[in-house]
Each structure stands twice: as C-alpha cells, then as structure tokens.
JSON list of C-alpha atoms and ligand atoms in Angstrom, two decimals:
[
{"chain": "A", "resi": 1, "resn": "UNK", "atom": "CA", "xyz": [-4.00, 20.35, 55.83]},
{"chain": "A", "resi": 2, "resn": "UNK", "atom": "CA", "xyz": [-3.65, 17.98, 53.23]},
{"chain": "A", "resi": 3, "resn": "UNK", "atom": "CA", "xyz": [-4.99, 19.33, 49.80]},
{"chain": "A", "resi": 4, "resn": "UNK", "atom": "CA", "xyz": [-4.39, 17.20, 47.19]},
{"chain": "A", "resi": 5, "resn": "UNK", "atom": "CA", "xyz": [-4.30, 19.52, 43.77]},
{"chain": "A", "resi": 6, "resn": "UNK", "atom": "CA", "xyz": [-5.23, 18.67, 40.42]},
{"chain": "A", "resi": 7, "resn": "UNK", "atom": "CA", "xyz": [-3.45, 20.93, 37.41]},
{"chain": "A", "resi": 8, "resn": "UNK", "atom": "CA", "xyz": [-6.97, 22.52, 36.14]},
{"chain": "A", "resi": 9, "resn": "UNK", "atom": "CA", "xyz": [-4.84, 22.49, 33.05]},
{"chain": "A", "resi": 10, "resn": "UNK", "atom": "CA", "xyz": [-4.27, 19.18, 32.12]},
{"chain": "A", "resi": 11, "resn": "UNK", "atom": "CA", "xyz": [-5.92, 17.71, 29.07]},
{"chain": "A", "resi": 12, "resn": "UNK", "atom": "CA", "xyz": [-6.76, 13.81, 28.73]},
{"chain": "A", "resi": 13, "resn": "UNK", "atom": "CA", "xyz": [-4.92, 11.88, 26.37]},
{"chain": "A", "resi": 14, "resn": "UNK", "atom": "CA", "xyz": [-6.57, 11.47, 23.05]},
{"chain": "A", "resi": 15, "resn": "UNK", "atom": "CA", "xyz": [-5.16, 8.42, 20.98]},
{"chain": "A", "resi": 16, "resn": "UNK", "atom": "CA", "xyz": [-4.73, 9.89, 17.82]},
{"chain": "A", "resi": 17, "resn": "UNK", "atom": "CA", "xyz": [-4.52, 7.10, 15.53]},
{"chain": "A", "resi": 18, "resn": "UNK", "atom": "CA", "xyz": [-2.64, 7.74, 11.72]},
{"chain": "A", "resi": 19, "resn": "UNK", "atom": "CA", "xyz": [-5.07, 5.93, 9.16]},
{"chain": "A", "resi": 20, "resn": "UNK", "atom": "CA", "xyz": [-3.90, 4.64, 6.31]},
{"chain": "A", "resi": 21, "resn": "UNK", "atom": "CA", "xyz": [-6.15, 5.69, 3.18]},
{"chain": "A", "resi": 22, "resn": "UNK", "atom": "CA", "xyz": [-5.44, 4.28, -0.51]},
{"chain": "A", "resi": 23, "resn": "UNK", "atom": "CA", "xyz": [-6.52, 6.59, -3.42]},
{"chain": "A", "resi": 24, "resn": "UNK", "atom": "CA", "xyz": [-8.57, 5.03, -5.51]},
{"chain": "A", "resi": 25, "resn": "UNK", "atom": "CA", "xyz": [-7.51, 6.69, -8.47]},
{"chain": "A", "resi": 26, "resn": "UNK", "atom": "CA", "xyz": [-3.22, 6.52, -8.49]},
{"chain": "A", "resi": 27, "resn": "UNK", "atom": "CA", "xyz": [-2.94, 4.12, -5.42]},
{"chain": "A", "resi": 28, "resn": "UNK", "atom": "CA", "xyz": [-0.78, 6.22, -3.33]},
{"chain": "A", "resi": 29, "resn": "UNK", "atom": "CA", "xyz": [-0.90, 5.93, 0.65]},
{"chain": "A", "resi": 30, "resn": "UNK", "atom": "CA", "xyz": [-2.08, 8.66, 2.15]},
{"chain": "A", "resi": 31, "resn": "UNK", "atom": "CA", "xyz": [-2.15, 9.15, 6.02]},
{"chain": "A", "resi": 32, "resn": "UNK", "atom": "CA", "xyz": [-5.03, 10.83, 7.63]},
{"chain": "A", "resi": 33, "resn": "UNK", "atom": "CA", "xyz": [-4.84, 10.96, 11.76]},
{"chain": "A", "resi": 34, "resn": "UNK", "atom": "CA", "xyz": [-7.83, 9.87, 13.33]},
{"chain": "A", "resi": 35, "resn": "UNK", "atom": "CA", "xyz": [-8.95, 13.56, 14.67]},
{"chain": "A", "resi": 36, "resn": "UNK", "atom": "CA", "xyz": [-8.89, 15.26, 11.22]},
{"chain": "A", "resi": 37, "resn": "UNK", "atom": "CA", "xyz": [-11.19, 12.12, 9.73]},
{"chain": "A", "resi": 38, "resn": "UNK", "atom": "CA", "xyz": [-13.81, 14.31, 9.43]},
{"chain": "A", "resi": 39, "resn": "UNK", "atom": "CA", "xyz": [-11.98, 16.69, 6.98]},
{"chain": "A", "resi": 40, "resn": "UNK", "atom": "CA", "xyz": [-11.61, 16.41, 3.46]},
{"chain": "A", "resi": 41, "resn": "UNK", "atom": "CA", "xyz": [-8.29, 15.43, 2.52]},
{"chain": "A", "resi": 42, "resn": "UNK", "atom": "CA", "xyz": [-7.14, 15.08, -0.75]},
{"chain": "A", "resi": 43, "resn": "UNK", "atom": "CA", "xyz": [-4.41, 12.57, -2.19]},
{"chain": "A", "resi": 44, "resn": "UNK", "atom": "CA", "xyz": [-0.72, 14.06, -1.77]},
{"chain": "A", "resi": 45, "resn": "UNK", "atom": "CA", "xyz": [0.26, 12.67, -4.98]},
{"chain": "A", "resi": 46, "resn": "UNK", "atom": "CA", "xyz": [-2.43, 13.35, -7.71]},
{"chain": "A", "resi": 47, "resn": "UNK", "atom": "CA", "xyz": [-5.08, 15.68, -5.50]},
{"chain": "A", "resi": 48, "resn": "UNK", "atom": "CA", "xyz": [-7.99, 13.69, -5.87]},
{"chain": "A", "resi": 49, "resn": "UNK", "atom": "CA", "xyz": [-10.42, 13.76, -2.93]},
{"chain": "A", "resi": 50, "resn": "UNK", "atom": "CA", "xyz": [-9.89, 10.80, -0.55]},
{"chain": "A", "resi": 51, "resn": "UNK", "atom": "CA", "xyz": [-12.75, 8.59, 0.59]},
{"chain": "A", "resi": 52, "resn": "UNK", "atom": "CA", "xyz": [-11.87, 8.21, 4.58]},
{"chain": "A", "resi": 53, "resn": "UNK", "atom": "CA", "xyz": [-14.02, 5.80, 6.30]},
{"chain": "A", "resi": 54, "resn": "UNK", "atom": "CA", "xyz": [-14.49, 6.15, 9.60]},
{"chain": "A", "resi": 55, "resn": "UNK", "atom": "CA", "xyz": [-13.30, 2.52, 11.20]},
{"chain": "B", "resi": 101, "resn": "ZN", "atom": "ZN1", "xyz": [-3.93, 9.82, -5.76]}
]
C-alpha cells in the first residue's frame, strides 16, 4: 500500500505584506500588515485615525 498523506492541518501560506501608511496630520510612519488593512488603525505617534488604502 502506498498512501500518500497530507497533514489535514496545514494552512497555506498567506503573504502578509507590512504597509507603510503616512499620517496625514504629524507625518509619522505607521506600519499596518496587509491582513489587518481592513481595521482601523490609528497613528502610534499622535492617535489620529489612519487612512489605509488598500493597494
Ligand atoms: Zn500622526
């Protein structure tokens, strides 16, 4: 018998990309990873909410 077995566990590779995202209001970089684009995220540095665009 040759049974070739798959892991039922095994996940495919997402490419989870860091974004770079400017806020418009102090200038900081701010990275937002490609999964969590959809979430607001708000400037480390001064709060303000960051405009992500999806690319
Ligand atoms: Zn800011």
């Amino acid at each position: 018998m040759n049974t070739t077995q798959h892991c039922p566990g095994h996940e495919p590779f997402k490419s989870i990309q860091p974004i770079e995202v400017t806020c418009k209001k102090c200038g900081a970089i701010n990275e937002v990873f490609s999964d969590e684009i959809e979430k607001t995220h708000a400037c480390s540095t001064c709060k303000a909410i960051l405009n992500v665009k999806k690319s």
